[in-house]
PDB file of C-alpha atoms in Angstrom:
ATOM      1  CA  MET P   1       0.039  -0.008  -0.046  1.00 92.00           C
ATOM      2  CA  MET P   2       1.213   3.502  -0.884  1.00 98.00           C
ATOM      3  CA  GLN P   3      -0.540   6.118   1.192  1.00 98.00           C
ATOM      4  CA  VAL P   4      -0.343   9.746   0.331  1.00 98.00           C
ATOM      5  CA  CYS P   5      -0.110  12.285   3.165  1.00 98.00           C
ATOM      6  CA  LEU P   6      -1.381  15.368   1.586  1.00 98.00           C
ATOM      7  CA  ASN P   7      -0.430  18.240   3.831  1.00 97.00           C
ATOM      8  CA  GLY P   8       0.203  17.378   7.507  1.00 95.00           C
ATOM      9  CA  SER P   9       0.946  20.365   9.790  1.00 95.00           C
ATOM     10  CA  ARG P  10       2.570  22.293   6.886  1.00 96.00           C
ATOM     11  CA  THR P  11       1.381  25.831   6.207  1.00 94.00           C
ATOM     12  CA  ALA P  12       1.459  28.272   3.216  1.00 93.00           C
ATOM     13  CA  ALA P  13       5.044  29.073   4.457  1.00 94.00           C
ATOM     14  CA  ASP P  14       6.015  25.591   3.093  1.00 95.00           C
ATOM     15  CA  GLY P  15       5.083  26.558  -0.494  1.00 93.00           C
ATOM     16  CA  VAL P  16       2.081  26.716  -2.748  1.00 92.00           C
ATOM     17  CA  ALA P  17       2.177  23.000  -3.499  1.00 95.00           C
ATOM     18  CA  VAL P  18       0.873  22.233   0.007  1.00 96.00           C
ATOM     19  CA  PRO P  19      -3.021  22.005  -0.281  1.00 97.00           C
ATOM     20  CA  LEU P  20      -4.768  23.816   2.499  1.00 96.00           C
ATOM     21  CA  THR P  21      -8.404  24.351   1.279  1.00 96.00           C
ATOM     22  CA  PRO P  22     -11.024  21.531   0.627  1.00 97.00           C
ATOM     23  CA  GLU P  23     -10.785  22.221  -3.050  1.00 97.00           C
ATOM     24  CA  SER P  24      -6.926  22.025  -3.277  1.00 97.00           C
ATOM     25  CA  MET P  25      -6.904  18.969  -1.068  1.00 98.00           C
ATOM     26  CA  ALA P  26      -9.319  17.265  -3.393  1.00 98.00           C
ATOM     27  CA  GLY P  27      -7.443  18.235  -6.447  1.00 98.00           C
ATOM     28  CA  SER P  28      -4.150  17.075  -4.918  1.00 98.00           C
ATOM     29  CA  ALA P  29      -5.744  13.839  -3.849  1.00 98.00           C
ATOM     30  CA  ALA P  30      -7.033  13.103  -7.388  1.00 98.00           C
ATOM     31  CA  GLU P  31      -3.605  13.739  -8.880  1.00 98.00           C
ATOM     32  CA  ALA P  32      -1.977  11.556  -6.253  1.00 98.00           C
ATOM     33  CA  VAL P  33      -4.432   8.646  -6.794  1.00 98.00           C
ATOM     34  CA  ALA P  34      -3.876   8.921 -10.473  1.00 98.00           C
ATOM     35  CA  ALA P  35      -0.130   8.648  -9.770  1.00 98.00           C
ATOM     36  CA  GLY P  36      -0.640   5.445  -7.861  1.00 98.00           C
ATOM     37  CA  ALA P  37      -1.621   6.236  -4.285  1.00 98.00           C
ATOM     38  CA  THR P  38      -4.112   3.820  -2.865  1.00 98.00           C
ATOM     39  CA  ASP P  39      -4.986   5.498   0.394  1.00 98.00           C
ATOM     40  CA  LEU P  40      -5.169   9.106   1.748  1.00 98.00           C
ATOM     41  CA  HIS P  41      -4.143  10.905   4.890  1.00 98.00           C
ATOM     42  CA  VAL P  42      -5.101  14.426   5.367  1.00 98.00           C
ATOM     43  CA  HIS P  43      -5.098  17.274   8.053  1.00 98.00           C
ATOM     44  CA  PRO P  44      -8.357  19.422   7.656  1.00 97.00           C
ATOM     45  CA  LYS P  45      -7.471  23.150   8.123  1.00 97.00           C
ATOM     46  CA  THR P  46      -9.119  26.214   9.454  1.00 95.00           C
ATOM     47  CA  PRO P  47      -9.192  29.238   7.083  1.00 92.00           C
ATOM     48  CA  CYS P  48      -6.096  30.437   8.810  1.00 91.00           C
ATOM     49  CA  GLY P  49      -4.290  27.148   8.077  1.00 92.00           C
ATOM     50  CA  ARG P  50      -4.392  25.542  11.559  1.00 95.00           C
ATOM     51  CA  ASP P  51      -5.033  21.802  11.905  1.00 97.00           C
ATOM     52  CA  THR P  52      -8.444  21.158  13.380  1.00 97.00           C
ATOM     53  CA  LEU P  53     -10.912  18.445  14.341  1.00 97.00           C
ATOM     54  CA  SER P  54     -13.971  20.741  13.880  1.00 97.00           C
ATOM     55  CA  PRO P  55     -16.910  18.930  12.189  1.00 97.00           C
ATOM     56  CA  ARG P  56     -17.569  22.107  10.331  1.00 97.00           C
ATOM     57  CA  VAL P  57     -14.170  21.921   8.659  1.00 97.00           C
ATOM     58  CA  LEU P  58     -13.859  18.075   8.385  1.00 97.00           C
ATOM     59  CA  ALA P  59     -17.193  17.535   6.552  1.00 98.00           C
ATOM     60  CA  PRO P  60     -16.459  19.727   3.504  1.00 97.00           C
ATOM     61  CA  VAL P  61     -12.887  18.370   3.261  1.00 98.00           C
ATOM     62  CA  LEU P  62     -14.019  14.689   3.225  1.00 98.00           C
ATOM     63  CA  SER P  63     -16.916  15.481   0.874  1.00 98.00           C
ATOM     64  CA  ALA P  64     -14.673  17.288  -1.604  1.00 98.00           C
ATOM     65  CA  ILE P  65     -12.047  14.535  -1.643  1.00 98.00           C
ATOM     66  CA  ARG P  66     -14.604  11.767  -1.885  1.00 98.00           C
ATOM     67  CA  ALA P  67     -16.303  13.455  -4.846  1.00 98.00           C
ATOM     68  CA  ARG P  68     -12.854  13.154  -6.716  1.00 97.00           C
ATOM     69  CA  VAL P  69     -11.367   9.812  -5.529  1.00 97.00           C
ATOM     70  CA  PRO P  70     -12.591   6.367  -4.623  1.00 96.00           C
ATOM     71  CA  VAL P  71      -9.872   5.357  -2.121  1.00 98.00           C
ATOM     72  CA  PRO P  72     -10.087   5.363   1.745  1.00 98.00           C
ATOM     73  CA  VAL P  73      -9.519   8.789   3.346  1.00 98.00           C
ATOM     74  CA  GLY P  74      -8.118   9.216   6.853  1.00 98.00           C
ATOM     75  CA  VAL P  75      -7.469  12.261   9.058  1.00 98.00           C
ATOM     76  CA  THR P  76      -5.376  13.096  12.053  1.00 98.00           C
ATOM     77  CA  THR P  77      -6.543  13.288  15.680  1.00 98.00           C
ATOM     78  CA  GLY P  78      -3.182  14.724  16.748  1.00 96.00           C
ATOM     79  CA  ALA P  79      -3.041  16.521  20.137  1.00 96.00           C
ATOM     80  CA  TRP P  80      -1.893  19.699  18.393  1.00 95.00           C
ATOM     81  CA  ALA P  81      -5.277  19.871  16.651  1.00 96.00           C
ATOM     82  CA  GLU P  82      -7.127  19.660  19.944  1.00 95.00           C
ATOM     83  CA  PRO P  83      -4.765  19.520  23.033  1.00 96.00           C
ATOM     84  CA  ASP P  84      -7.561  18.789  25.587  1.00 97.00           C
ATOM     85  CA  PRO P  85      -8.317  14.953  25.527  1.00 97.00           C
ATOM     86  CA  ALA P  86     -11.958  15.586  26.727  1.00 97.00           C
ATOM     87  CA  ALA P  87     -12.579  18.199  24.156  1.00 97.00           C
ATOM     88  CA  ARG P  88     -10.971  16.014  21.495  1.00 97.00           C
ATOM     89  CA  LEU P  89     -13.626  13.320  22.232  1.00 98.00           C
ATOM     90  CA  GLU P  90     -16.377  15.923  22.008  1.00 97.00           C
ATOM     91  CA  ARG P  91     -15.097  17.130  18.669  1.00 97.00           C
ATOM     92  CA  ILE P  92     -15.054  13.527  17.331  1.00 98.00           C
ATOM     93  CA  ARG P  93     -18.560  12.793  18.648  1.00 98.00           C
ATOM     94  CA  ASP P  94     -19.813  15.836  16.789  1.00 98.00           C
ATOM     95  CA  TRP P  95     -18.453  14.758  13.398  1.00 98.00           C
ATOM     96  CA  THR P  96     -21.319  14.597  10.833  1.00 97.00           C
ATOM     97  CA  VAL P  97     -19.250  13.017   8.176  1.00 98.00           C
ATOM     98  CA  LEU P  98     -16.942  10.254   9.168  1.00 98.00           C
ATOM     99  CA  PRO P  99     -13.492   9.425   7.658  1.00 98.00           C
ATOM    100  CA  ASP P 100     -12.696   5.923   6.649  1.00 98.00           C
ATOM    101  CA  HIS P 101      -9.898   5.880   9.274  1.00 98.00           C
ATOM    102  CA  ALA P 102      -8.124   8.258  11.685  1.00 98.00           C
ATOM    103  CA  SER P 103      -4.575   8.224  13.125  1.00 98.00           C
ATOM    104  CA  VAL P 104      -4.239   8.119  16.910  1.00 98.00           C
ATOM    105  CA  ASN P 105      -0.745   8.812  18.368  1.00 98.00           C
ATOM    106  CA  TRP P 106      -0.372   6.300  21.044  1.00 98.00           C
ATOM    107  CA  HIS P 107       2.026   8.333  23.246  1.00 97.00           C
ATOM    108  CA  GLU P 108      -0.396  11.247  23.544  1.00 97.00           C
ATOM    109  CA  PRO P 109      -2.690  11.672  26.564  1.00 97.00           C
ATOM    110  CA  GLY P 110      -6.190  10.317  25.795  1.00 97.00           C
ATOM    111  CA  ALA P 111      -4.971   7.947  23.021  1.00 98.00           C
ATOM    112  CA  GLU P 112      -6.920   4.931  24.352  1.00 97.00           C
ATOM    113  CA  GLU P 113     -10.112   6.861  24.760  1.00 98.00           C
ATOM    114  CA  THR P 114      -9.790   8.421  21.403  1.00 98.00           C
ATOM    115  CA  ALA P 115      -9.223   5.130  19.718  1.00 98.00           C
ATOM    116  CA  ALA P 116     -12.125   3.431  21.589  1.00 98.00           C
ATOM    117  CA  LEU P 117     -14.532   6.213  20.451  1.00 98.00           C
ATOM    118  CA  LEU P 118     -13.437   6.037  16.803  1.00 98.00           C
ATOM    119  CA  MET P 119     -13.985   2.264  16.918  1.00 98.00           C
ATOM    120  CA  GLU P 120     -17.339   2.664  18.523  1.00 98.00           C
ATOM    121  CA  LEU P 121     -18.236   5.059  15.535  1.00 98.00           C
ATOM    122  CA  GLY P 122     -16.970   2.439  12.942  1.00 98.00           C
ATOM    123  CA  VAL P 123     -13.785   4.496  12.025  1.00 98.00           C
ATOM    124  CA  GLY P 124     -10.792   2.514  11.452  1.00 98.00           C
ATOM    125  CA  VAL P 125      -7.858   3.406  13.703  1.00 98.00           C
ATOM    126  CA  GLU P 126      -4.255   3.862  12.565  1.00 98.00           C
ATOM    127  CA  ALA P 127      -2.161   3.513  15.776  1.00 98.00           C
ATOM    128  CA  GLY P 128       0.582   6.077  15.395  1.00 98.00           C
ATOM    129  CA  ILE P 129       3.724   4.790  17.132  1.00 98.00           C
ATOM    130  CA  TRP P 130       6.538   7.409  17.009  1.00 98.00           C
ATOM    131  CA  SER P 131      10.116   6.654  17.461  1.00 97.00           C
ATOM    132  CA  GLY P 132      11.601   8.367  20.564  1.00 95.00           C
ATOM    133  CA  THR P 133       8.430   7.940  22.625  1.00 97.00           C
ATOM    134  CA  ASP P 134       6.821   5.350  24.836  1.00 97.00           C
ATOM    135  CA  GLY P 135       4.216   4.587  22.242  1.00 97.00           C
ATOM    136  CA  ALA P 136       5.415   1.152  21.375  1.00 97.00           C
ATOM    137  CA  GLU P 137       5.378   0.177  24.996  1.00 97.00           C
ATOM    138  CA  LYS P 138       1.843   1.549  25.567  1.00 97.00           C
ATOM    139  CA  PHE P 139       0.528  -0.114  22.343  1.00 97.00           C
ATOM    140  CA  ALA P 140       1.917  -3.464  23.382  1.00 97.00           C
ATOM    141  CA  ALA P 141      -0.104  -3.319  26.525  1.00 97.00           C
ATOM    142  CA  SER P 142      -3.242  -1.934  24.901  1.00 97.00           C
ATOM    143  CA  PRO P 143      -6.391  -4.202  24.772  1.00 97.00           C
ATOM    144  CA  LEU P 144      -7.364  -2.266  21.640  1.00 98.00           C
ATOM    145  CA  GLY P 145      -4.234  -3.240  19.718  1.00 97.00           C
ATOM    146  CA  PRO P 146      -5.724  -6.225  17.973  1.00 98.00           C
ATOM    147  CA  ARG P 147      -8.568  -4.143  16.773  1.00 98.00           C
ATOM    148  CA  VAL P 148      -6.681  -1.332  15.009  1.00 98.00           C
ATOM    149  CA  LEU P 149      -6.685  -1.104  11.190  1.00 98.00           C
ATOM    150  CA  ARG P 150      -2.975  -0.799  10.954  1.00 98.00           C
ATOM    151  CA  VAL P 151       0.075   0.474  12.892  1.00 98.00           C
ATOM    152  CA  LEU P 152       1.883   3.548  11.695  1.00 98.00           C
ATOM    153  CA  ALA P 153       5.642   3.179  12.568  1.00 98.00           C
ATOM    154  CA  GLU P 154       6.570   6.805  12.397  1.00 98.00           C
ATOM    155  CA  VAL P 155      10.239   7.619  12.431  1.00 98.00           C
ATOM    156  CA  THR P 156      10.871  11.193  13.595  1.00 97.00           C
ATOM    157  CA  ASP P 157      14.636  11.320  13.253  1.00 96.00           C
ATOM    158  CA  THR P 158      15.624  13.277  10.129  1.00 96.00           C
ATOM    159  CA  ASP P 159      19.268  12.477   9.712  1.00 96.00           C
ATOM    160  CA  PRO P 160      19.276   9.720   6.993  1.00 95.00           C
ATOM    161  CA  PRO P 161      21.539   7.136   8.595  1.00 92.00           C
ATOM    162  CA  VAL P 162      19.961   7.676  12.053  1.00 96.00           C
ATOM    163  CA  ALA P 163      16.516   7.447  10.575  1.00 97.00           C
ATOM    164  CA  VAL P 164      17.215   3.950   9.234  1.00 97.00           C
ATOM    165  CA  SER P 165      18.690   2.815  12.474  1.00 97.00           C
ATOM    166  CA  SER P 166      15.714   4.338  14.396  1.00 97.00           C
ATOM    167  CA  ALA P 167      13.218   2.497  11.990  1.00 98.00           C
ATOM    168  CA  ARG P 168      14.776  -0.788  12.701  1.00 98.00           C
ATOM    169  CA  ALA P 169      14.768  -0.196  16.411  1.00 97.00           C
ATOM    170  CA  LEU P 170      11.077   0.915  16.294  1.00 98.00           C
ATOM    171  CA  LEU P 171      10.120  -2.157  14.345  1.00 98.00           C
ATOM    172  CA  SER P 172      11.836  -4.311  16.847  1.00 97.00           C
ATOM    173  CA  ALA P 173      10.101  -2.600  19.719  1.00 97.00           C
ATOM    174  CA  LEU P 174       6.763  -3.147  17.985  1.00 97.00           C
ATOM    175  CA  GLY P 175       7.375  -6.810  17.778  1.00 96.00           C
ATOM    176  CA  THR P 176       4.267  -8.581  16.392  1.00 96.00           C
ATOM    177  CA  ALA P 177       2.319  -5.364  16.668  1.00 96.00           C
ATOM    178  CA  HIS P 178      -0.732  -7.462  17.776  1.00 97.00           C
ATOM    179  CA  GLY P 179      -0.651  -9.081  14.338  1.00 97.00           C
ATOM    180  CA  ARG P 180      -1.780  -5.897  12.590  1.00 98.00           C
ATOM    181  CA  PRO P 181      -0.368  -4.585   9.298  1.00 98.00           C
ATOM    182  CA  VAL P 182       2.526  -2.057   9.649  1.00 98.00           C
ATOM    183  CA  LEU P 183       3.067   1.035   7.569  1.00 98.00           C
ATOM    184  CA  LEU P 184       6.573   2.331   7.983  1.00 98.00           C
ATOM    185  CA  HIS P 185       7.435   6.016   7.116  1.00 98.00           C
ATOM    186  CA  GLY P 186      10.046   8.798   7.853  1.00 98.00           C
ATOM    187  CA  GLU P 187      10.031  12.519   7.621  1.00 97.00           C
ATOM    188  CA  ASP P 188      12.103  15.244   5.963  1.00 97.00           C
ATOM    189  CA  GLY P 189      15.677  13.891   5.647  1.00 97.00           C
ATOM    190  CA  GLY P 190      14.647  10.602   6.893  1.00 98.00           C
ATOM    191  CA  ALA P 191      11.681  10.166   4.524  1.00 98.00           C
ATOM    192  CA  TRP P 192      13.379   8.580   1.473  1.00 98.00           C
ATOM    193  CA  PRO P 193      15.733   6.298   3.348  1.00 97.00           C
ATOM    194  CA  VAL P 194      12.944   4.916   5.491  1.00 98.00           C
ATOM    195  CA  LEU P 195      10.731   4.558   2.441  1.00 98.00           C
ATOM    196  CA  ARG P 196      13.481   2.456   0.794  1.00 97.00           C
ATOM    197  CA  LEU P 197      13.722   0.371   3.954  1.00 97.00           C
ATOM    198  CA  ALA P 198      10.047  -0.257   3.824  1.00 97.00           C
ATOM    199  CA  GLY P 199      10.546  -1.588   0.277  1.00 96.00           C
ATOM    200  CA  ARG P 200      13.286  -3.842   1.255  1.00 96.00           C
ATOM    201  CA  LEU P 201      11.115  -5.223   4.116  1.00 96.00           C
ATOM    202  CA  GLY P 202       7.959  -5.391   2.045  1.00 95.00           C
ATOM    203  CA  LEU P 203       6.016  -3.140   4.352  1.00 97.00           C
ATOM    204  CA  ALA P 204       3.337  -0.626   3.430  1.00 98.00           C
ATOM    205  CA  THR P 205       4.562   3.016   3.328  1.00 98.00           C
ATOM    206  CA  ARG P 206       3.545   6.439   2.685  1.00 98.00           C
ATOM    207  CA  ILE P 207       4.914   9.696   1.075  1.00 98.00           C
ATOM    208  CA  GLY P 208       3.583  13.206   0.528  1.00 98.00           C
ATOM    209  CA  LEU P 209       4.098  16.818   1.303  1.00 98.00           C
ATOM    210  CA  GLU P 210       3.405  16.167   5.026  1.00 98.00           C
ATOM    211  CA  ASP P 211       6.537  14.028   5.207  1.00 98.00           C
ATOM    212  CA  VAL P 212       8.967  15.592   2.807  1.00 98.00           C
ATOM    213  CA  LEU P 213       9.150  18.593   0.446  1.00 97.00           C
ATOM    214  CA  VAL P 214      11.815  17.318  -1.929  1.00 97.00           C
ATOM    215  CA  LEU P 215      12.242  14.546  -4.393  1.00 98.00           C
ATOM    216  CA  PRO P 216      14.944  11.843  -3.939  1.00 97.00           C
ATOM    217  CA  ASP P 217      17.458  13.891  -6.021  1.00 96.00           C
ATOM    218  CA  GLY P 218      16.841  16.953  -3.712  1.00 96.00           C
ATOM    219  CA  GLU P 219      14.752  18.873  -6.115  1.00 97.00           C
ATOM    220  CA  ARG P 220      11.754  20.664  -4.712  1.00 97.00           C
ATOM    221  CA  ALA P 221       8.569  18.621  -5.158  1.00 97.00           C
ATOM    222  CA  GLY P 222       5.934  20.380  -7.286  1.00 97.00           C
ATOM    223  CA  SER P 223       2.995  18.177  -6.049  1.00 98.00           C
ATOM    224  CA  ASN P 224       2.013  15.210  -3.987  1.00 98.00           C
ATOM    225  CA  ALA P 225       1.544  13.329  -7.297  1.00 98.00           C
ATOM    226  CA  GLN P 226       5.232  13.766  -8.071  1.00 98.00           C
ATOM    227  CA  LEU P 227       6.204  12.458  -4.637  1.00 98.00           C
ATOM    228  CA  VAL P 228       3.921   9.416  -5.097  1.00 98.00           C
ATOM    229  CA  ALA P 229       5.385   8.657  -8.514  1.00 98.00           C
ATOM    230  CA  ALA P 230       8.820   8.946  -7.148  1.00 98.00           C
ATOM    231  CA  GLY P 231       7.956   7.004  -3.998  1.00 98.00           C
ATOM    232  CA  LEU P 232       6.503   4.056  -6.092  1.00 98.00           C
ATOM    233  CA  ALA P 233       9.758   4.007  -8.160  1.00 97.00           C
ATOM    234  CA  GLU P 234      11.992   4.013  -5.143  1.00 97.00           C
ATOM    235  CA  TYR P 235       9.941   1.354  -3.454  1.00 97.00           C
ATOM    236  CA  ALA P 236      10.052  -0.935  -6.487  1.00 96.00           C
ATOM    237  CA  ALA P 237      13.691  -0.463  -6.952  1.00 95.00           C
ATOM    238  CA  SER P 238      14.309  -1.283  -3.308  1.00 95.00           C
ATOM    239  CA  ARG P 239      12.177  -4.374  -3.551  1.00 90.00           C
ATOM    240  CA  GLU P 240      14.091  -5.550  -6.602  1.00 87.00           C
ATOM    241  CA  GLY P 241      17.503  -4.752  -5.024  1.00 78.00           C
ATOM    242  CA  VAL P 242      18.193  -2.347  -7.763  1.00 45.00           C
ATOM    243  CA  THR P 243      20.759   0.624  -7.095  1.00 45.00           C
ATOM    244  CA  ARG P 244      20.459   3.533  -9.477  1.00 49.00           C
ATOM    245  CA  ASP P 245      22.904   6.487  -9.422  1.00 42.00           C
ATOM    246  CA  ARG P 246      21.405   9.959  -9.259  1.00 43.00           C
ATOM    247  CA  PRO P 247      23.007  13.441  -9.510  1.00 41.00           C
ATOM    248  CA  GLY P 248      24.355  14.343  -6.105  1.00 41.00           C
ATOM    249  CA  ARG P 249      24.043  10.710  -4.799  1.00 44.00           C
ATOM    250  CA  PRO P 250      27.236   8.531  -4.598  1.00 39.00           C
ATOM    251  CA  ALA P 251      27.457   5.348  -6.562  1.00 35.00           C
ATOM    252  CA  GLY P 252      25.868   2.578  -4.607  1.00 39.00           C
ATOM    253  CA  GLY P 253      23.177   4.786  -3.112  1.00 42.00           C
ATOM    254  CA  SER P 254      22.064   5.029   0.382  1.00 42.00           C
ATOM    255  CA  PRO P 255      19.869   3.091   2.635  1.00 44.00           C
TER     256      PRO P 255
END
């Protein structure tokens, strides 16, 4: 599975390619799916560009995207979008249009309650397990673990060699992950090395402007579709054990 993460917590300061309105998110989603993405993750935004769980924002975003693409659409429930755990639950209860799935960061306060409510509503849960946190330990002890849709193994280290080491350590900490599928991804400088590792391991992965703003050769990405196309090529090459030289990249490549 190649998931596209359309925008994340990026803002207009990160460039015009980052979709911030329902219409631009829908257009970017359609292009990314045409490029080969099979699943979507999006952060609905207020008019001022802030991540939000507001049902008044979520509904038009989901409706606009679903009018353009047939693939599952997921959203964030990150604490930065609603820091108070009780208020986060109230926001989710008020959703009038439900996503297919939602990510829950297991190291954040209120994660268990958030995941339980989403499951009660019939929304799939992506268990976000970040490197450098106690998320893996908490998830291992969670009675909800066997019921999540998938595990997002999220590598937060941005130095390429460190990111690969952190990815392997995170996967080890996850163990069997309650038998659920694992999606492995990195961010910024770690995004492409971790995606290649996912390819070598045969794990699901994701790419998009939330995770990285540049293509594998360092050129600025012009769209999520460009990142998806490049991600699929990198993944396939890693699966096949193929090493290709690129400008600015030493022969033999990198992890």
